[in-house]
mmCIF file of C-alpha atoms in Angstrom:
data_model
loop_
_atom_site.group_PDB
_atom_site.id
_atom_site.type_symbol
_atom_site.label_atom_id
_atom_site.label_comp_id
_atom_site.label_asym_id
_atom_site.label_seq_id
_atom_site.Cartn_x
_atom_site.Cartn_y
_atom_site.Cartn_z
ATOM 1 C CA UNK A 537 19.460 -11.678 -14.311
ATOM 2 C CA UNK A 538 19.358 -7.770 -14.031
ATOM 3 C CA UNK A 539 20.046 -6.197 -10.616
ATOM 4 C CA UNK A 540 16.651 -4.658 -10.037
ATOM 5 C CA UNK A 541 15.076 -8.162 -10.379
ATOM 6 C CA UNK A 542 17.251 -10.018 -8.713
ATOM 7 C CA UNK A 543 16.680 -7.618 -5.536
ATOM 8 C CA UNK A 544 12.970 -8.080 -6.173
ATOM 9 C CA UNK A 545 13.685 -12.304 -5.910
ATOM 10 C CA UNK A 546 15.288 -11.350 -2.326
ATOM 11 C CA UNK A 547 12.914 -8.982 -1.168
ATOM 12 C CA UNK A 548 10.454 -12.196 -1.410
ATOM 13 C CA UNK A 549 13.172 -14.344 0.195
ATOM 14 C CA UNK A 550 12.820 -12.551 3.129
ATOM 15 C CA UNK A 551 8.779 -11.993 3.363
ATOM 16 C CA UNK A 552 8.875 -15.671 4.957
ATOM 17 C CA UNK A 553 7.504 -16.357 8.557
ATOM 18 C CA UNK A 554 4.688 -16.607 10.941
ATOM 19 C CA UNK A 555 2.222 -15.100 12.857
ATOM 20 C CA UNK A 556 0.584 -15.204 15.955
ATOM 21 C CA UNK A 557 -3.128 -14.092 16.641
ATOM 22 C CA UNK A 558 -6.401 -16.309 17.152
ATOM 23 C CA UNK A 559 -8.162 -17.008 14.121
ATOM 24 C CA UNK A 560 -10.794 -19.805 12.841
ATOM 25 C CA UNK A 561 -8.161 -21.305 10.152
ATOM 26 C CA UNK A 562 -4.589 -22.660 10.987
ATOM 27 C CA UNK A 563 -2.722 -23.329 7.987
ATOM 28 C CA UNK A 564 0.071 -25.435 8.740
ATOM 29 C CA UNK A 565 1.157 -25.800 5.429
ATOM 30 C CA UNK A 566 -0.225 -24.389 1.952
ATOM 31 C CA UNK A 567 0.267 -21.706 -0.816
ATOM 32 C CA UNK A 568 -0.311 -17.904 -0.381
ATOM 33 C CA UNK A 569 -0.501 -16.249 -3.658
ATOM 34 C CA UNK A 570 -0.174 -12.108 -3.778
ATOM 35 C CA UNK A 571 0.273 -9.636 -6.378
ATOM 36 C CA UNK A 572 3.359 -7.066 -6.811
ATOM 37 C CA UNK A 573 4.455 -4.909 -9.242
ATOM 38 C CA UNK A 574 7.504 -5.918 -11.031
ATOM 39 C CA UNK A 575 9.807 -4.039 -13.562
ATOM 40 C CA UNK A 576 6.326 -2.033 -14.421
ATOM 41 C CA UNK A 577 4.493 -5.291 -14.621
ATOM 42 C CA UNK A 578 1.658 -6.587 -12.670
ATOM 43 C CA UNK A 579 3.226 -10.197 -11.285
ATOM 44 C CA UNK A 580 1.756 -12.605 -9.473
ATOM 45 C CA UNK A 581 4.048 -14.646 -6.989
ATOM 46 C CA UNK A 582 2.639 -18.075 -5.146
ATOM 47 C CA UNK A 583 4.889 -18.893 -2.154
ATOM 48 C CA UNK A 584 4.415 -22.281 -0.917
ATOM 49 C CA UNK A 585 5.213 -22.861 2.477
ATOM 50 C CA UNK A 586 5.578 -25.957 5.472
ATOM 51 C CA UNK A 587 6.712 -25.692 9.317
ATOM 52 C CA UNK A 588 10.095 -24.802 8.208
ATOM 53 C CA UNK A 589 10.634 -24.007 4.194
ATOM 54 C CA UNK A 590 9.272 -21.819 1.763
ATOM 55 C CA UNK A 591 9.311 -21.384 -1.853
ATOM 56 C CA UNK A 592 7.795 -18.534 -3.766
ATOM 57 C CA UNK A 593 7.299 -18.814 -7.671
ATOM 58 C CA UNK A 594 6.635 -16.172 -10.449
ATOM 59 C CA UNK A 595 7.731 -15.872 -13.995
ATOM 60 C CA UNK A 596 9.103 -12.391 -15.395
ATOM 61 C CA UNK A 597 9.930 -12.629 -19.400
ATOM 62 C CA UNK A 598 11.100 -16.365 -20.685
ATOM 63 C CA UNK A 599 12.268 -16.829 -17.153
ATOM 64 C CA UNK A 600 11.067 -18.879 -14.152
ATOM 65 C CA UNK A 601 12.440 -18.155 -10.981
ATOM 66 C CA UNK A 602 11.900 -19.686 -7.545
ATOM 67 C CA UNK A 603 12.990 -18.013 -4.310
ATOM 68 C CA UNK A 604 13.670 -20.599 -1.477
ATOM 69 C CA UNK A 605 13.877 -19.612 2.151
ATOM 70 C CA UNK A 606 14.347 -21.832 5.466
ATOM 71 C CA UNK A 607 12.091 -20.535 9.107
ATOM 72 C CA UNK A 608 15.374 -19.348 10.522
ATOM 73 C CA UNK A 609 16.091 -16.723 8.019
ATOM 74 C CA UNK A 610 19.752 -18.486 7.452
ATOM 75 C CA UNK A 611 19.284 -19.744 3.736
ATOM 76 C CA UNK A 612 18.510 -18.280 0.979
ATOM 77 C CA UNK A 613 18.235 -19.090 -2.364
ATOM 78 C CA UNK A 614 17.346 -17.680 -5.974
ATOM 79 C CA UNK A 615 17.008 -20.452 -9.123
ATOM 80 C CA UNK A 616 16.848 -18.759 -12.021
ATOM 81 C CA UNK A 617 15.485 -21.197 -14.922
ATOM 82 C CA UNK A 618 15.161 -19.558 -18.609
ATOM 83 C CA UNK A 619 14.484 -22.653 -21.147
ATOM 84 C CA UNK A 620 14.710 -20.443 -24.317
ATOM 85 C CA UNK A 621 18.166 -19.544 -23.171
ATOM 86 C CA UNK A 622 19.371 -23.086 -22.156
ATOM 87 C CA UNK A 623 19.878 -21.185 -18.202
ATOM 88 C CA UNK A 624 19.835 -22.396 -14.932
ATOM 89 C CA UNK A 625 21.058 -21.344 -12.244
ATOM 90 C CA UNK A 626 21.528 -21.057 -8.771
ATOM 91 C CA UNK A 627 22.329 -18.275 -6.142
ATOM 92 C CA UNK A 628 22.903 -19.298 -2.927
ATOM 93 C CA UNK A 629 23.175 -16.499 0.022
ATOM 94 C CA UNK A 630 26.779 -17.262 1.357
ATOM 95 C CA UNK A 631 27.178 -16.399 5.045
ATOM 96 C CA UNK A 632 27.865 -12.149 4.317
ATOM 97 C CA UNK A 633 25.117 -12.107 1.628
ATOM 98 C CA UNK A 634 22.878 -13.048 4.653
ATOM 99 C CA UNK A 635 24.368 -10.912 6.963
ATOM 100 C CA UNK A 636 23.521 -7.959 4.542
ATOM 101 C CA UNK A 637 20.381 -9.231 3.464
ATOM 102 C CA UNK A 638 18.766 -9.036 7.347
ATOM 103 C CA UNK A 639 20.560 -5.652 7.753
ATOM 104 C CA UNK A 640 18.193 -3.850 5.120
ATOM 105 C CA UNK A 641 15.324 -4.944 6.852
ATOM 106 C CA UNK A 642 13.672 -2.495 9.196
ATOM 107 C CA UNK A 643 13.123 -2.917 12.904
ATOM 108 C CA UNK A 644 9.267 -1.742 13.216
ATOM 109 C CA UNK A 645 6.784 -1.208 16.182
ATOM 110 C CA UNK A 646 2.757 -1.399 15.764
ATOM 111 C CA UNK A 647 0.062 1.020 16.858
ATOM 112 C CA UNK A 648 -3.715 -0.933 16.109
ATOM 113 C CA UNK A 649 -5.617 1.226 14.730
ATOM 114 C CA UNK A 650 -9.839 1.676 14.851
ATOM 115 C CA UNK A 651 -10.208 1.150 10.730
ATOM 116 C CA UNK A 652 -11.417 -1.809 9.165
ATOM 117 C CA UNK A 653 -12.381 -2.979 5.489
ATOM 118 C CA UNK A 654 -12.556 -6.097 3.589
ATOM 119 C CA UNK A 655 -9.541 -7.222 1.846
ATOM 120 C CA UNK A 656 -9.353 -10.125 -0.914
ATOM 121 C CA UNK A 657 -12.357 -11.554 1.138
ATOM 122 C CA UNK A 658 -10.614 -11.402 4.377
ATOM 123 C CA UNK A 659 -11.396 -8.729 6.979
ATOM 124 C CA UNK A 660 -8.799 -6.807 7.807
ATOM 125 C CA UNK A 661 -7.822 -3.831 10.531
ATOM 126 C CA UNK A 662 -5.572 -0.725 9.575
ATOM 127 C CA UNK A 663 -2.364 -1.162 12.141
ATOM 128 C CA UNK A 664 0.601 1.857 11.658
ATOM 129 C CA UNK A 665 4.101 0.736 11.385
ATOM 130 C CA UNK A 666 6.614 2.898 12.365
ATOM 131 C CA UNK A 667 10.582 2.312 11.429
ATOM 132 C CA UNK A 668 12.494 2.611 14.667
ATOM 133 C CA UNK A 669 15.621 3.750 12.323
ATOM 134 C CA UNK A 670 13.789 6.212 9.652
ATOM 135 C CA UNK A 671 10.623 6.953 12.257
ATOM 136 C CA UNK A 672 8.600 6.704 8.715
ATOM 137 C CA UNK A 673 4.996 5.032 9.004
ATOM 138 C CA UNK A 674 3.464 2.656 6.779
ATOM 139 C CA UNK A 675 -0.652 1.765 6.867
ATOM 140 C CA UNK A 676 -0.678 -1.762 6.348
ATOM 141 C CA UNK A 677 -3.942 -4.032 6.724
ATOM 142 C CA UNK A 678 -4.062 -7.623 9.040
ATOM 143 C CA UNK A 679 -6.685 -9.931 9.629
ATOM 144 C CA UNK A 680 -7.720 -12.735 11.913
ATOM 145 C CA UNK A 681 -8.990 -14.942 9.660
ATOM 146 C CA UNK A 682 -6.475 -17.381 9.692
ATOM 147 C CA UNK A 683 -3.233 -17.881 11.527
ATOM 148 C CA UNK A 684 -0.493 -19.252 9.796
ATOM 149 C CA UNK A 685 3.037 -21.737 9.944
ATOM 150 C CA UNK A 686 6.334 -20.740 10.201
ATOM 151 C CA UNK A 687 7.612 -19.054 6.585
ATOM 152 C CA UNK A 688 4.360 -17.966 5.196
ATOM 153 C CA UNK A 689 4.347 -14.405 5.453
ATOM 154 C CA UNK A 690 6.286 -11.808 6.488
ATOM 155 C CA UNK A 691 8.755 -11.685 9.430
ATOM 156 C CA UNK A 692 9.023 -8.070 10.097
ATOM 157 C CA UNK A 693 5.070 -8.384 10.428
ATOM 158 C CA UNK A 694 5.260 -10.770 13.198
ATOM 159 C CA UNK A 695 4.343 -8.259 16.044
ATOM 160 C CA UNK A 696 1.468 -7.045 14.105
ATOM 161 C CA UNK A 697 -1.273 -8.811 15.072
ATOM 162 C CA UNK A 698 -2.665 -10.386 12.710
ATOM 163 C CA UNK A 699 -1.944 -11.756 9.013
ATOM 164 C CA UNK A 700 -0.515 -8.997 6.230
ATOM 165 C CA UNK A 701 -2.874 -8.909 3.909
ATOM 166 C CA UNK A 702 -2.015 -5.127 2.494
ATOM 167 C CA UNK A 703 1.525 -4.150 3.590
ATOM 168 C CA UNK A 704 4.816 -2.748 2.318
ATOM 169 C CA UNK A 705 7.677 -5.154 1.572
ATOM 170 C CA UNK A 706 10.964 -3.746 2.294
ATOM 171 C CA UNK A 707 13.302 -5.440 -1.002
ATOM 172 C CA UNK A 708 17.398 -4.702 -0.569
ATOM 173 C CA UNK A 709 16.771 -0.895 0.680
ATOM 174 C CA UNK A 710 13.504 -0.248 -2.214
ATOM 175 C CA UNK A 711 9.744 -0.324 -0.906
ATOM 176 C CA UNK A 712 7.584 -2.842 -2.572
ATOM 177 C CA UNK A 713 3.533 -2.931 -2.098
ATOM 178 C CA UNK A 714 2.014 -5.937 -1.831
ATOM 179 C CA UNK A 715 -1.671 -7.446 -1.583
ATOM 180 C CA UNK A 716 -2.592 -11.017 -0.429
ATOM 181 C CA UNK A 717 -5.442 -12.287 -3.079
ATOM 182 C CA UNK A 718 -5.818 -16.165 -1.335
ATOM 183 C CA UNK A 719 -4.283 -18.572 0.936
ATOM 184 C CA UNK A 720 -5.065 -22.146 0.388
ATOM 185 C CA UNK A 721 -4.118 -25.616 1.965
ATOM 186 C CA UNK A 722 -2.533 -26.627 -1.158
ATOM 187 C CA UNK A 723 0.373 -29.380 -0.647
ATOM 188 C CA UNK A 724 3.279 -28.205 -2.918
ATOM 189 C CA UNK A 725 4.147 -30.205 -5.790
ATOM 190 C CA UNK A 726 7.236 -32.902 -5.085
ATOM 191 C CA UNK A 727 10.733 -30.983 -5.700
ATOM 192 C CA UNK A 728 9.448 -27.388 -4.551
ATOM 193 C CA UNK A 729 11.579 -26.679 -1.466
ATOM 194 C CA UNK A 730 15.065 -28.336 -3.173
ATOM 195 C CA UNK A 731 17.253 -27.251 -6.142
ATOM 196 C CA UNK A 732 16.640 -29.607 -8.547
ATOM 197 C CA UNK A 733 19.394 -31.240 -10.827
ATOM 198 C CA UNK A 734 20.818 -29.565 -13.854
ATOM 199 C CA UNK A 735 21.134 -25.917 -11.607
ATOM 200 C CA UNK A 736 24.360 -24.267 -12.030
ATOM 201 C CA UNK A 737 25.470 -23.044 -8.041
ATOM 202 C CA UNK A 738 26.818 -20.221 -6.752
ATOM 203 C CA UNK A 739 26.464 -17.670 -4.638
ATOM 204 C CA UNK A 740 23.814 -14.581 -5.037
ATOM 205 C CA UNK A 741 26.477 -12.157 -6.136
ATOM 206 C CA UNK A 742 27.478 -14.840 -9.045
ATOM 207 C CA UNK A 743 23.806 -14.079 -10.468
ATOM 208 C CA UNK A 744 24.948 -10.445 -11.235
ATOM 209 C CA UNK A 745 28.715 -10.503 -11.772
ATOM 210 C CA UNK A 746 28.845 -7.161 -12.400
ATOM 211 C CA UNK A 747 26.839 -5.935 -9.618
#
C-alpha cells in the first residue's frame, strides 16, 4: 500500500463525527456516500456509520480497503484486502500514530456567510473557515437538511452549523475536496465495523515499512 494512499485511507479515518443544527431528518445510523479524487481518479467512498463506529469503503486498483474509526477519535484502523494478490491486512493506529494523526488536523473557527445554492439535492449555505494556525480560509457549503449521529461526518466541521456537504478534508498535512452526493438510513451489512478473520495486524506504520 503506497504512502500517498495510505494517507488518503487516514484522511477518511478522521472525517468521522457529528453535528449539531435543527433539521427535518435525524439519522441515527446509515451510509453517507461522497466523491474524492484519488491518485488522479474519481473515487467514490460510502462510510457507514452508528452512535459510536464508522466504516468507510472504496476500492482503488484490485484492492478493497475499509477505514474504521470509533466516536472518540481513539481507534483507528486501515484493512487493506487485495484478492488477486492473496493480501490482507491490517493497520491499527498504535497510541503515537494517534497522537500524530489528531495533530495534523487544523483547529478552525466559522464565519456564516449570506450565500446559498443547492448541493446534491440538499440546500446548502456558504460558511468561511479560517485555520487558527495557517489563518488560511476555506468556502465550504452546510445544510440543515438533516442532522446526523456521532461518526458520520467530519469532526473539525462540528462548529459549523450545519452538515458538510462541500468542504475541504485535511488528509496527514495534504488538502483533499470532497462533495456529499446522498445520505441514506441504510443498516450496514453484518461484519462492517470489525476486522474480520484472515487480516494480518499491525500497526499503520507496518502498512508502509518503508515509510
Amino acid at each position: 500500500m503506497n504512502i500517498k494512499l495510505l494517507n488518503v485511507a487516514l484522511g477518511i479515518a478522521l472525517t468521522a463525527t457529528t453535528l449539531s443544527a435543527s433539521a427535518q431528518i435525524n439519522y441515527t445510523q446509515g451510509a453517507v456516500t461522497y466523491s474524492l479524487n484519488m491518485q488522479g481518479q474519481a473515487t467514490e467512498v460510502k462510510n457507514y456509520f452508528t452512535p459510536d463506529s464508522s466504516a468507510a469503503t472504496f476500492t482503488t486498483g484490485p484492492a478493497s480497503i475499509k477505514v474504521l474509526s470509533d466516536a472518540k477519535h481513539d481507534y483507528f484502523a486501515v484493512l487493506v484486502d487485495v484478492p488477486v494478490a492473496s493480501m490482507k491486512k491490517a493497520g491499527i493506529a498504535t497510541p503515537a500514530e494517534v497522537e500524530d494523526l489528531m495533530s495534523k488536523i487544523p483547529t478552525l473557527t466559522f464565519a456564516p456567510g449570506t450565500e446559498t445554492k443547492p448541493i446534491s439535492g440538499f440546500n446548502c449555505k456558504k460558511v468561511v473557515a479560517t485555520d487558527t494556525k495557517s489563518g488560511k480560509t476555506y468556502d465550504i457549503w452546510v445544510t440543515n437538511d438533516f442532522t446526523t449521529s456521532p461518526t458520520a461526518f467530519p469532526f473539525y466541521y462540528a462548529k459549523a452549523g450545519g452538515f458538510p456537504i462541500q468542504f475541504t478534508s485535511f488528509q496527514q498535512g495534504q488538502e483533499q475536496e470532497i462533495t456529499i452526493t446522498s445520505i441514506t438510513d441504510e443498516k450496514a451489512p453484518a461484519g462492517t465495523f470489525s476486522i474480520g478473520s484472515g487480516y494480518e495486524k499491525g500497526s499503520l506504520a507496518d502498512l508502509n515499512p518503508n515509510r
